[in-house]
Structures are given as structure tokens and as C-alpha cells.
Short mmCIF file of C-alpha atoms in Angstrom, two decimals:
data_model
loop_
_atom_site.label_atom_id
_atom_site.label_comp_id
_atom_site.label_asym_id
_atom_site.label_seq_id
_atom_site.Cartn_x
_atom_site.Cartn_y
_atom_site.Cartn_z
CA UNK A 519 -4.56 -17.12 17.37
CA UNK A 520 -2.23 -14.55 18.54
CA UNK A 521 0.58 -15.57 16.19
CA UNK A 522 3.78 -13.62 15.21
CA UNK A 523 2.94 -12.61 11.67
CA UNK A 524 -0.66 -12.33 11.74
CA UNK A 525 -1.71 -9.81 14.14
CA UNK A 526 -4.50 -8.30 12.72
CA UNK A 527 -5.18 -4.12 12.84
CA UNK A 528 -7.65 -2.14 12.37
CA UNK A 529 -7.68 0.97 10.09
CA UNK A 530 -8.56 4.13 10.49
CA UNK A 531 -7.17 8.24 11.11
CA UNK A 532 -7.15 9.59 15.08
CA UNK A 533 -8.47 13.48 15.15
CA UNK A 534 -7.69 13.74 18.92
CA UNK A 535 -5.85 12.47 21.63
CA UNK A 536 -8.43 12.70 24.39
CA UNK A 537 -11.39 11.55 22.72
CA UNK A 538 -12.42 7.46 22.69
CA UNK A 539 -11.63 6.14 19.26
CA UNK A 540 -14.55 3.71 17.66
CA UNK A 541 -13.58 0.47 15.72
CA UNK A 542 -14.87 1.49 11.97
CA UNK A 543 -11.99 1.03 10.02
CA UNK A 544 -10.83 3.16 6.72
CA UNK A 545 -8.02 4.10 5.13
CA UNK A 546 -8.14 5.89 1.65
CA UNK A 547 -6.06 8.56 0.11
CA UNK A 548 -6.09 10.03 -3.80
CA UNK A 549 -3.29 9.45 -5.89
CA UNK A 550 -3.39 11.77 -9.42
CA UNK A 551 -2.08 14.93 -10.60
CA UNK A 552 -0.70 17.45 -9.14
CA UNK A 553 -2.06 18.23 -5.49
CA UNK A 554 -4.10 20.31 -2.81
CA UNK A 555 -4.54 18.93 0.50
CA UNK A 556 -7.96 19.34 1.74
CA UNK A 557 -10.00 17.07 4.60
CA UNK A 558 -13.19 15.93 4.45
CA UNK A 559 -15.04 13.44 7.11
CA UNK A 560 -16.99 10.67 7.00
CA UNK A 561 -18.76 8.19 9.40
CA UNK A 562 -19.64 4.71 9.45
CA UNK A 563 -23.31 4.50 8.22
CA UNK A 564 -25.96 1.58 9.02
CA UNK A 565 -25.83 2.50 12.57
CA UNK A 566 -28.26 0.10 14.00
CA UNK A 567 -31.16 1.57 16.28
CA UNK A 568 -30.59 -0.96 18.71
CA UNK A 569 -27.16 -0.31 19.40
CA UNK A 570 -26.58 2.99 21.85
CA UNK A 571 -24.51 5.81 20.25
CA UNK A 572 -21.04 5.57 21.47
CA UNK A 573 -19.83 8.97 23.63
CA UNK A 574 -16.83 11.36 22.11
CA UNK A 575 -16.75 9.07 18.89
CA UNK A 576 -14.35 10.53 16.58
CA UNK A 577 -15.18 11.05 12.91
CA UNK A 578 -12.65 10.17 10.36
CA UNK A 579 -10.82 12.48 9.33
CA UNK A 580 -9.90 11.91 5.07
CA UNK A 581 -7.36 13.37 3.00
CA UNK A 582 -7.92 14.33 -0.65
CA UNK A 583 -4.59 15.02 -2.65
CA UNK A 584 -6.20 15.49 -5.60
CA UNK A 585 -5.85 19.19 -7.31
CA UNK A 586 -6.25 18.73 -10.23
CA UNK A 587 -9.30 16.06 -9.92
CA UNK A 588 -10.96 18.49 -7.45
CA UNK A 589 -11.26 21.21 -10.04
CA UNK A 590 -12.91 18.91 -12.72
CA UNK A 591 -15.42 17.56 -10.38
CA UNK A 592 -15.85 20.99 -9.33
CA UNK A 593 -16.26 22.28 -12.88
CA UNK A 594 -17.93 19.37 -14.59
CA UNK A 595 -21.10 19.98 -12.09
CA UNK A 596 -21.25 23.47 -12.57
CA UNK A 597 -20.82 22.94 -16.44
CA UNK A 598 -18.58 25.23 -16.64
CA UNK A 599 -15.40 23.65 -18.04
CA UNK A 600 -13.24 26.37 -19.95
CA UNK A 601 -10.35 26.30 -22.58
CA UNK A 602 -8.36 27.16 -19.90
CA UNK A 603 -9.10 23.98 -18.50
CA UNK A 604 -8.56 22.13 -21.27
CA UNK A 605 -5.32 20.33 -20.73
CA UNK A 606 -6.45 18.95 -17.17
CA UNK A 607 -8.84 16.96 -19.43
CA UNK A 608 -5.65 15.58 -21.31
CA UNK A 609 -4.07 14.01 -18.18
CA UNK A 610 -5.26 10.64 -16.89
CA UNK A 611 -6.26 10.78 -13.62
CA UNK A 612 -7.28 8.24 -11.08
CA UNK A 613 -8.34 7.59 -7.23
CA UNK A 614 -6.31 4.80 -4.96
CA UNK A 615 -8.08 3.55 -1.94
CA UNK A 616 -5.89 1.19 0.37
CA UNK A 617 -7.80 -0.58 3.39
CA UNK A 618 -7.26 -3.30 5.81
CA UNK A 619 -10.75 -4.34 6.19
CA UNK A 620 -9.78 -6.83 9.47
CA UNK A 621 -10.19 -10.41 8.55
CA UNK A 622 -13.11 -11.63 10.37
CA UNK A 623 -11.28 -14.83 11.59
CA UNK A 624 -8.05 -13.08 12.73
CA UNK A 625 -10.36 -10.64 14.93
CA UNK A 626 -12.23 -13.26 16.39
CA UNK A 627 -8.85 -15.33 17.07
CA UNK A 628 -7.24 -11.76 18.81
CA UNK A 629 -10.50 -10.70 20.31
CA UNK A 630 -8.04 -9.17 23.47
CA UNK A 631 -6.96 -6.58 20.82
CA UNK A 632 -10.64 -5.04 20.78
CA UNK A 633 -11.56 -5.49 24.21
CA UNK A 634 -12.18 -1.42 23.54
CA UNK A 635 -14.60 -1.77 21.01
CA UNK A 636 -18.24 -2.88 21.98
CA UNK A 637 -19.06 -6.50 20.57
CA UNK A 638 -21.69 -5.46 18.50
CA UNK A 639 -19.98 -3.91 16.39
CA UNK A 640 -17.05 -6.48 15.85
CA UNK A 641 -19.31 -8.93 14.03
CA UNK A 642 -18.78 -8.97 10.01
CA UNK A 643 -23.00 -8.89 9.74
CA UNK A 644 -22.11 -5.30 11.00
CA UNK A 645 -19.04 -4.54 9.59
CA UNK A 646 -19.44 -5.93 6.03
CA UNK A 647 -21.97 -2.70 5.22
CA UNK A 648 -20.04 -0.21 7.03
CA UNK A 649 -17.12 -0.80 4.84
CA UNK A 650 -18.89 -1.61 1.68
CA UNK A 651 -20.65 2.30 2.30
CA UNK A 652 -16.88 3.54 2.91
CA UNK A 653 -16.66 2.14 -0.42
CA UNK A 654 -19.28 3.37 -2.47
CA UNK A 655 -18.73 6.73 -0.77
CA UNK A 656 -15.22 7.20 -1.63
CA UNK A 657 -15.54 5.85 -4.82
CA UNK A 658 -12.09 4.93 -5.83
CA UNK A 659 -10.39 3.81 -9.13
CA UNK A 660 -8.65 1.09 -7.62
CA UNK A 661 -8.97 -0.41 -4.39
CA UNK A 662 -5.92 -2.30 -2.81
CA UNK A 663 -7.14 -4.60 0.46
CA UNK A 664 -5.72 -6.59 3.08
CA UNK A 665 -7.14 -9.16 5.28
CA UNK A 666 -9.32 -9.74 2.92
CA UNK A 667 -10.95 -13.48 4.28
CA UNK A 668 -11.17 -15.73 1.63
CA UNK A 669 -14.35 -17.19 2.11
CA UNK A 670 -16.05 -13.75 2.63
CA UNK A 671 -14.13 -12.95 -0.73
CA UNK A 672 -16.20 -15.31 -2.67
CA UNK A 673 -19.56 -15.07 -1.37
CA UNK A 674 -19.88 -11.28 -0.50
CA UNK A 675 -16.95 -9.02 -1.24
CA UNK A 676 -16.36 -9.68 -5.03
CA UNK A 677 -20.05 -9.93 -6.02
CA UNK A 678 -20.60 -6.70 -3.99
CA UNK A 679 -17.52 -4.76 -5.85
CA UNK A 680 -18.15 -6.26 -9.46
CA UNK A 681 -21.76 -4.97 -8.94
CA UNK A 682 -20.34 -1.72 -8.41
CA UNK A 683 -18.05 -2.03 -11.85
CA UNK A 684 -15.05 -3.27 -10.33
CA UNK A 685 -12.88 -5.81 -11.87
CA UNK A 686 -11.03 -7.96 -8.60
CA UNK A 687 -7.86 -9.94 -8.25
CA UNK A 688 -7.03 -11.38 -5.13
CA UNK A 689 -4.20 -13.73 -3.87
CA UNK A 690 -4.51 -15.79 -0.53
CA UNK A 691 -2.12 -15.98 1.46
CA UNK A 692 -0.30 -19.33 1.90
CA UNK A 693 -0.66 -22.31 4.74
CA UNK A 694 -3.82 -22.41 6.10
CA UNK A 695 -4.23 -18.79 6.83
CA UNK A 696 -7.84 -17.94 6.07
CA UNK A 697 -6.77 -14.19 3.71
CA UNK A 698 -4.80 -12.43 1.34
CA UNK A 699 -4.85 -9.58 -0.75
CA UNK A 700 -6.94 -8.10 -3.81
CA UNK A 701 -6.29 -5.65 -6.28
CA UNK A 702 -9.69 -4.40 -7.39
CA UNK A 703 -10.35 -1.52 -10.34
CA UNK A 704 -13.10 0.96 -12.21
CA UNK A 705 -13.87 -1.55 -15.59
CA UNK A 706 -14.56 2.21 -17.04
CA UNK A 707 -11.36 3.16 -16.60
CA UNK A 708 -8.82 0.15 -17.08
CA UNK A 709 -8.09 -2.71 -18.69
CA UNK A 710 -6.19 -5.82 -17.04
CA UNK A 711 -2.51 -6.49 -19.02
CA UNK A 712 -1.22 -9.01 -16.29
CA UNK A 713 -1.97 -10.54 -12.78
CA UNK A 714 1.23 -11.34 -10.94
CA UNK A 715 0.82 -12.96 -7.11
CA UNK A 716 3.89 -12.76 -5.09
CA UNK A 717 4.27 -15.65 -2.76
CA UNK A 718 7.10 -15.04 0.51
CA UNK A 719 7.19 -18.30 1.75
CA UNK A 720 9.67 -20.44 0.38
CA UNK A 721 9.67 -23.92 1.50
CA UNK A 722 13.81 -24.72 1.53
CA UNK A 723 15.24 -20.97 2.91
CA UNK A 724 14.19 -20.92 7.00
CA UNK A 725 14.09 -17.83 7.06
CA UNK A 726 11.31 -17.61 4.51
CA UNK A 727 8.60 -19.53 6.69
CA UNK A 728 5.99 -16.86 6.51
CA UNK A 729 2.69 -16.85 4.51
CA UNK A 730 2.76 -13.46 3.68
CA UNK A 731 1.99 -12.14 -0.29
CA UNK A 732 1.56 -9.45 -2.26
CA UNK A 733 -0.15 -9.02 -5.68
CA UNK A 734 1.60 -6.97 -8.49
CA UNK A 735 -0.97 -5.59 -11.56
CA UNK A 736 -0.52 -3.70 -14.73
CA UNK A 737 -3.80 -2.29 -15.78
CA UNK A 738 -3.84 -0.08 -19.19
CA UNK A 739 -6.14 3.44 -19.13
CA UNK A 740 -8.89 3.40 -21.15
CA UNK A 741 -9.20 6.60 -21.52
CA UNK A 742 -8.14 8.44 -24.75
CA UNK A 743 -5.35 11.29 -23.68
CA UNK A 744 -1.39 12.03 -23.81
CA UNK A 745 -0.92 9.14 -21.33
CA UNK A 746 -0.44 6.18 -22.97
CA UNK A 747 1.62 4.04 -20.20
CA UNK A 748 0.50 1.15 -18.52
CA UNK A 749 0.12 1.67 -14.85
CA UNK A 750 1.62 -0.76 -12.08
CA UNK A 751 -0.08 -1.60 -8.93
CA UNK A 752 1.06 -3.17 -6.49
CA UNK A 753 -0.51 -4.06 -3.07
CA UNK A 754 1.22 -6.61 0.34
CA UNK A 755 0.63 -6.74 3.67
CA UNK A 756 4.24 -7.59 5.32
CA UNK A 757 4.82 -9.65 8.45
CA UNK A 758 3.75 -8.06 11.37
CA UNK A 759 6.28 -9.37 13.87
CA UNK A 760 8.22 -6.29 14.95
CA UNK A 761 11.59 -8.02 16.10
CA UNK A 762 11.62 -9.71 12.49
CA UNK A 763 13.09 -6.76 10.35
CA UNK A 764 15.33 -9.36 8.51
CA UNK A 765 11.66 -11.17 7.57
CA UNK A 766 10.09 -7.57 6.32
CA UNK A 767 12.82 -6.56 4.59
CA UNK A 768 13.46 -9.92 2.87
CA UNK A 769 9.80 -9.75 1.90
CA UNK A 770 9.68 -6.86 0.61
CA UNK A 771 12.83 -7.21 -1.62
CA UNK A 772 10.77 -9.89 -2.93
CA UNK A 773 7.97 -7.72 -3.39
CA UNK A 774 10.74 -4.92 -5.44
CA UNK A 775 11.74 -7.75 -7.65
CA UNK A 776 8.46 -9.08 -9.09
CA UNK A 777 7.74 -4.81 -9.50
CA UNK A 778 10.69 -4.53 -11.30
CA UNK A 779 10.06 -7.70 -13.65
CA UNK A 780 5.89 -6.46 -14.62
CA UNK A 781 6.93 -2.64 -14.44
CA UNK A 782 10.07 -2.03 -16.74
CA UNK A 783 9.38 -0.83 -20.21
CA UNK A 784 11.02 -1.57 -23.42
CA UNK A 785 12.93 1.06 -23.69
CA UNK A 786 14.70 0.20 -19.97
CA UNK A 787 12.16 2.77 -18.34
CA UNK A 788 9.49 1.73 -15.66
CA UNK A 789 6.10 2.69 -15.80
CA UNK A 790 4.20 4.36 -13.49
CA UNK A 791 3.56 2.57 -10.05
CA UNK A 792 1.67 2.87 -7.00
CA UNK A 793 2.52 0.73 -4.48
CA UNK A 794 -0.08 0.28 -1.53
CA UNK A 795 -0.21 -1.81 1.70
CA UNK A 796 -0.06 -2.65 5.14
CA UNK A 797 4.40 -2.59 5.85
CA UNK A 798 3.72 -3.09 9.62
CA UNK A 799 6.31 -0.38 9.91
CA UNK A 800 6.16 3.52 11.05
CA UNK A 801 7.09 6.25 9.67
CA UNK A 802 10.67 7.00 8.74
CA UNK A 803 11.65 3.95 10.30
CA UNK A 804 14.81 2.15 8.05
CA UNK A 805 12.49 0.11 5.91
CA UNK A 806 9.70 3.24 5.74
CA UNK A 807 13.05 5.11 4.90
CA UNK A 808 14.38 2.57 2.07
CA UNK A 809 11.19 2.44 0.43
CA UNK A 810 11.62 6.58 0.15
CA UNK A 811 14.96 6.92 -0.45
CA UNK A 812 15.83 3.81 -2.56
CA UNK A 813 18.88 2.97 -0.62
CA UNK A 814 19.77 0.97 2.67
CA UNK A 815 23.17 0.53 4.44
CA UNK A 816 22.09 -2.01 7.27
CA UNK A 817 25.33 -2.41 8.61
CA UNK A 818 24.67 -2.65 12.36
CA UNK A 819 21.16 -2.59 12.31
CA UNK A 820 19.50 -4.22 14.96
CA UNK A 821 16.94 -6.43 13.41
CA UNK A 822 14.22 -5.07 16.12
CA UNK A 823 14.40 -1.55 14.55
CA UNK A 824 14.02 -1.83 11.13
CA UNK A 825 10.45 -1.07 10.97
CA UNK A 826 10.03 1.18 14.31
CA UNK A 827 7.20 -0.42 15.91
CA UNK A 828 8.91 -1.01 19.22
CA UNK A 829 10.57 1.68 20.91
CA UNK A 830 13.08 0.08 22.80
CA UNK A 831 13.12 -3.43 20.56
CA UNK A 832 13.87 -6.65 23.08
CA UNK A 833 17.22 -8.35 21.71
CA UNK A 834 19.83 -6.87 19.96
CA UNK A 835 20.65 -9.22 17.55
CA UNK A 836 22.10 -7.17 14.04
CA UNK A 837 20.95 -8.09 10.47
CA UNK A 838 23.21 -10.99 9.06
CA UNK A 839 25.42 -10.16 6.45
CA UNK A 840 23.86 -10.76 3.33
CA UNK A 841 20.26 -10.66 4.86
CA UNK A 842 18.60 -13.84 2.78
CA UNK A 843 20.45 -16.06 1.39
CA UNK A 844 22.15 -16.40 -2.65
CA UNK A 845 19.19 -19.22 -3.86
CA UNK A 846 16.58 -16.39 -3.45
CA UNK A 847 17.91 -15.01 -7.06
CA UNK A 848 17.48 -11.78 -5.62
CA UNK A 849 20.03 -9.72 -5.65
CA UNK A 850 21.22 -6.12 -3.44
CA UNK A 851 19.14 -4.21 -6.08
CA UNK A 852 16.11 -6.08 -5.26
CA UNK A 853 15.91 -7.42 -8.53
CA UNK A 854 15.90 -11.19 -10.10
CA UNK A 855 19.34 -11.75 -10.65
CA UNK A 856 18.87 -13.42 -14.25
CA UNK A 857 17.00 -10.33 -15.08
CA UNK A 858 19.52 -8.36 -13.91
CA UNK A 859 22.63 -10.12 -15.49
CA UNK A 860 20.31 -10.11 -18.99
CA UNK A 861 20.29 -5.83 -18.72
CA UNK A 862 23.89 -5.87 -18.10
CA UNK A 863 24.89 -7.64 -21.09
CA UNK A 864 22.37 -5.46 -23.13
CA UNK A 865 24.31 -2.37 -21.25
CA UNK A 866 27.58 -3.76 -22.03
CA UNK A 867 26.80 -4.43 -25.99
CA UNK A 868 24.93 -0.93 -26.50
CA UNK A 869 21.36 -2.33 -27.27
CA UNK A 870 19.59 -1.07 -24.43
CA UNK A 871 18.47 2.10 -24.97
CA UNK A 872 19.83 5.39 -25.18
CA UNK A 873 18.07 6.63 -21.62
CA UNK A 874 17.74 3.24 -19.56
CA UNK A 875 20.61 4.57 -17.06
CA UNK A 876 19.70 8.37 -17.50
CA UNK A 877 16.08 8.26 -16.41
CA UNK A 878 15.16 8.22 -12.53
CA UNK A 879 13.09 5.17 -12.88
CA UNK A 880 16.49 3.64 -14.00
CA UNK A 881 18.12 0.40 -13.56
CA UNK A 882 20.46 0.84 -11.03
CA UNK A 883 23.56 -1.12 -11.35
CA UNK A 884 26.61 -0.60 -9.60
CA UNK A 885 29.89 -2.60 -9.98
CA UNK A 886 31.19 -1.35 -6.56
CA UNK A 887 29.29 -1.58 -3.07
CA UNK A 888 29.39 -2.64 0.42
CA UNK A 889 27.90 -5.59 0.83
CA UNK A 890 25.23 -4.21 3.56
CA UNK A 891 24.00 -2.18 0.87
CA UNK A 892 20.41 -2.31 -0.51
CA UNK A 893 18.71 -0.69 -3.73
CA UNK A 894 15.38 -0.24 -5.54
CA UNK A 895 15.29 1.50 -9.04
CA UNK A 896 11.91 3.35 -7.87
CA UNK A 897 11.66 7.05 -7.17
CA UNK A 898 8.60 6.65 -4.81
CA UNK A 899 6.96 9.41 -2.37
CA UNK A 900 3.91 8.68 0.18
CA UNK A 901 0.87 10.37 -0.31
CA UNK A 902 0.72 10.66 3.66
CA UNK A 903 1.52 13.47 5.17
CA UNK A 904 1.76 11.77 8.75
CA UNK A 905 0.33 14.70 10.59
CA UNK A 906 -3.12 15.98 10.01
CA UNK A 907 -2.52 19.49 8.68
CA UNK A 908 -4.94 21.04 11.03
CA UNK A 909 -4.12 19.57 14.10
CA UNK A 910 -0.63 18.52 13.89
CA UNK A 911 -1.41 15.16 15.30
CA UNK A 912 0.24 12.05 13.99
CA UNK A 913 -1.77 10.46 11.01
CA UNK A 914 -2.87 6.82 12.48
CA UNK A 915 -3.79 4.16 10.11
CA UNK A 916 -4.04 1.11 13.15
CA UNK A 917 -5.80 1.01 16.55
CA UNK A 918 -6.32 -1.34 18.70
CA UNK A 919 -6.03 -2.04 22.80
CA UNK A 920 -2.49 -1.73 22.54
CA UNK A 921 -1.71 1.14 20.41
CA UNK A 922 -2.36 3.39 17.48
CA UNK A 923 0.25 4.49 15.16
CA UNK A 924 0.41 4.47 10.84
CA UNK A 925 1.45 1.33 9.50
CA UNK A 926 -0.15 1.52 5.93
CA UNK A 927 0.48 3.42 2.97
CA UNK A 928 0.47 4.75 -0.68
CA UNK A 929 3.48 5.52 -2.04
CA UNK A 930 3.65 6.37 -6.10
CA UNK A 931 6.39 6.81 -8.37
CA UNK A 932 6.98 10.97 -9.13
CA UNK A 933 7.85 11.90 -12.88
CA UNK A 934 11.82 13.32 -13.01
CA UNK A 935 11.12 16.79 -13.53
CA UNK A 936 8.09 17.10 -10.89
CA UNK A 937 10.22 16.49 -7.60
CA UNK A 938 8.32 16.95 -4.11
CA UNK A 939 7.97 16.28 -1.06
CA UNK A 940 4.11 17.10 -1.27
CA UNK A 941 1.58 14.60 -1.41
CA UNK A 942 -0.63 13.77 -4.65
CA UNK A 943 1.99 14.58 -7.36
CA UNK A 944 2.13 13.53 -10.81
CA UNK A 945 3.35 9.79 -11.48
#
């Protein structure tokens, strides 16, 4: 099934460019606070005796943003935690672990994009333990995956992640495609407030005819310290056709809304998020670049460039003016529109609260715009770097026969006075 929205890719970080890359995926990054960039590697395990070791293999190359986490760990087994150290203890901190783990029917049905990989190891019977040790391994706090095949869900993946104290939510994706996403999370270190599945497809807008989702969390620390916030998650996997930018972006204003709806506080302030995925778009591409930034002007914008993928994009048809239609209810600021005409009239009578329009997480609402203009209230940064600091190669997240490049990410909301364009900072 080589269809245009379900493409499937595999995940995982190139070290070189003249070395054979394997088919083992992973992709897994730390979000907590503050940061220190340092690499450590890992390799699939279970390598079975039978099957020859492949030649010029690269090993995966991880990055670990996690400064502050790094130094407990380091501390806590040496015993040796000091008063000094006393207020890293009072900060909440937590691992995020984002992986496309390759549905097993979508590989099967686009075998031609592994025709590099040997056959052995493309079967789940092989796969299933490989990522299940990437895993364990890692360890994470909360896991966001895609492709995730539904069946597979129920008989092996849950059971195997709830034995290893994780608590999963998972939304399939619509039609009769065979995965979805899940949210999964430490029981030992949060509690579930809300489950919120996102569905794209909407059965009377035609441009809406995909089966994409996401899934949208707010889990609670259970830990005692200063940080008493609920924390937003939120994990998609957005079409993959490249000449469908309208589609992605459409999506993912969809995606913004339902973020904005679970993540807004009473007092007009969002809590934290981290927002993970597949976006099926490259760095600092327009939509990589709206999700950073917070704004959009897409007047002119060929639809085949809004998420980079294709160099020279076929067509040159431009995004329509608005890009979905009024009955979405969603409006520039990719939020609901009734909850967005409800904080206006709260605004306008002086009950919302003193900071809802001074804060960075704000609400934003302008009066006066061009109608090509596009918002989000979220001050997000990615905890990619998108070059490996030692090499200076390009980070890549997706290989297959015809092409590796990053398509997936973490990107977390930074607190107002801790601006930066490093990696791993506070939320």
C-alpha cells in the first residue's frame, strides 16, 4: 500500500555518510532542566546467531540534554549528594522518548522502501525485542509512539510497557488504517488528569479526508517539590504527503487547538507542554518554522514547500486563502473559535486575570491581521540540535531506500525568563 499519507519511516540518527546504515530504528531525546549536550551509543541487542553481522553498521548515535538530571544520577550513585545540590532535588524532572516504531503492516505493504535492509530483520518477531530493549535501556518518563499497529498494541506492546510501570493511552487512527498513536508514562512519576484524542478527518470538509490523529495528555507529577503544574503532552504523526502542505498545516492547527483547550490554566496561563511526533517535515521548513516561531504569513506559499521534503516540489499551486474552511471552528490563532470568543469577552469585562496577555504562554489575540496570517500562543524550542555536535552531520530521524533526513521531533515550551536556543531547557 504505497498510499499518499501513510508512507511509513523508519527511525533512527546517521553518524556517517559513507558507511551502510542498518534498519533498527530509535529516536529518543531528554527533555528536563537546564542542559549539557553529551552522546552516548547504543545498538540493537538480540542479535540472532543465525543471522551474519552486517559490514560498516553504524551505531546510534543518542543525545542526552539533560544537565541537571545527569548530575543527580551521577551523584545519587556515588552517594554523594551535597547541600549544594540541594535545589536540583526541588525541580521536577523528567525523560521524553519519541519513536516511530514502523507499523508492521505499513512495512510489509512498502516493502520497496527497505529493499536495503536484509529481510530478516524486517519481521516484527525480530523487531518487537530490539525496540522493547531500546526501551528498557533508555528508560524514559514518557514515551510518545507512532505507527504503533493496533493489534500488536493489544497483545504485546501495552502488556510489555505496563509490566515495565508504564501507564498507556493510545488512539488509532481512523478508516481502516491498521495504527495510531500512544502516549505512555512512569506510574511513579505521574498521574493521568485527562486523555484527549484528536481526530483530522472530518467527514463534510474535502480537504479533511485523511486519517491522521494525534493524542493530547495532561499528566500531574507525583513528586513532592516547587512544581506544582500539570504537564501537557502531546504526541501526532502528520500526513506524510509532501505536496499536501495545506493538509499538514490544517492538521496541525487542529492539533494547536485541542493543546490550547487541555493546556490553558485558570489564571489564562498554559502549562507546561511537550509536544512530540512524526511532522513529516524538515528542518526550518515553514511549518518546522511556525511551530518555532509561533507565526506564519503563507501568502504565496506554494503548497509543495511547506514542510521541505521535496527540493524542487512538482506543481506550484499556492495555499488558498483562508487555508481550511470557517466550519472547522478553528480560527488564525489555531484555537476553537468559541473558546476564543469566551476569553475575549472575559478580556473585554476585566475578569481574566491580571497576567493572561503579559505572560509568553499568552493568549494571543489580535484585532488587526492579514488574513494569510497564522498563530499559536506556545513559546516552543526543539530539543534537536539537527547536527551531531561532533561531526557536524545532519541529525536524521528517517531512512529508508529513498532518503534519510529528520522528520520527528520534541519540541517543549521554555519558561519566560530562561530564553535559548539550546536544547534541554527548563519548561
Amino acid at each position: 500500500m504505497k498510499s499518499e499519507g501513510d508512507e511509513p519511516t523508519p527511525k533512527r540518527r546517521r553518524c556517517s555518510e559513507d558507511q551502510e546504515i542498518s534498519c533498527s530504528p530509535n529516536e529518543q531525546l531528554s527533555t528536563s532542566f537546564p542542559n549539557e549536550t553529551s552522546l552516548f551509543h547504543n545498538e540493537p541487542q538480540h542479535e540472532e546467531e543465525s543471522l551474519p553481522k552486517p559490514r560498516g553498521v553504524i551505531k546510534r548515535s543518542w543525545e542526552y540534554f539533560c544537565q541537571q538530571s545527569k548530575k543527580m544520577k551521577i551523584l545519587e550513585e556515588n552517594k554523594q549528594i551535597s547541600q549544594d545540590n540541594k535545589d536540583l532535588q526541588e525541580k521536577f524532572d523528567f525523560t521524553v522518548m519519541s519513536y516511530n516504531i514502523l507499523s508492521q503492516d505499513l512495512l510489509e505493504d512498502n516493502s520497496h522502501l527497505y529493499k536495503h535492509c536484509r529481510h530478516q530483520i524486517l519481521s516484527w518477531n525480530y523487531r518487537f525485542p530490539n525496540i522493547l530493549s531500546d526501551i528498557k535501556q533508555l528508560d524514559a518518563d514518557v514515551l510518545c509512539l507512532q505507527e504503533v499497529q493496533e493489534d500488536q498494541y493489544g497483545k504485546e506492546i501495552k502488556p510489555s510497557l505496563e509490566a515495565l510501570g508504564y501507564h498507556c493511552e493510545y488512539k488509532m487512527r481512523t478508516g481502516r488504517k491498521p495504527d495510531g498513536c500512544a502516549i505512555c508514562f512512569k506510574t511513579s512519576k505521574f498521574s493521568l488528569l485527562s486523555s484527549n484524542p484528536v481526530e483530522f478527518f472530518r467527514r463534510n470538509i474535502p480537504l479533511l479526508d485523511r486519517d491522521n490523529v494525534g493524542l493530547v495528555v495532561l499528566l500531574q507529577p507525583q513528586f513532592h517539590c516547587k512544581v506544582t503544574t500539570a504537564v501537557c503532552v502531546a504526541n501526532t504523526h502528520l500526513l506524510y504527503n509532501p505536496r499536501r502542505g495545506d493538509i499538514k498545516l490544517t492538521q496541525l492547527a487542529m492539533l494547536l487547538a485541542e493543546i490550547t483547550n487541555v493546556a490553558i490554566q485558570e489564571d489564562g496561563r498554559f502549562c507546561p507542554l511537550v509536544l512530540c511526533g512524526d511532522f513529516n517535515s524538515v528542518p526550518y521548513s515553514p511549518l518546522y518554522n511556525f511551530l518555532r516561531e509561533g507565526k506564519l504569513n503563507y501568502d504565496g506559499l506554494p503548497i509543495g514547500k511547506v514542510s521541505g521534503q521535496e527540493q524542487s516540489p512538482k506543481g506550484k499551486r499556492i495555499l488558498s486563502t483562508p487555508i481550511w474552511p470557517q466550519s472547522l471552528g478553528i480560527s488564525q490563532d489555531c484555537m476553537y473559535e468559541e473558546q476564543q470568543k469566551q476569553l475575549e469577552k472575559e478580556t473585554e469585562r476585566g475578569e481574566a486575570k491580571e497576567n493572561t496577555l503579559e505572560a509568553s504562554e499568552e493568549i494571543i489575540m489580535v484585532s488587526q491581521r492579514l488574513p494569510t496570517d497564522l498563530q499559536h500562543s506556545f513559546q516552543l524550542s526543539s530539543a534537536y540540535t539537527h547536527y551531531l555536535p561532533d561531526s557536524g552531520l545532519p541529525e536524521v530521524t528517517t531512512c529508508h531506500s529513498r532518503g534519510a533526513v529528520t522528520v520527528d521531533y520534541i519540541f517543549y515550551s521554555e519558561a519566560k525568563d530562561n530564553i535559548s536556543e539550546q536544547p534541554g531547557e527548563e519548561i
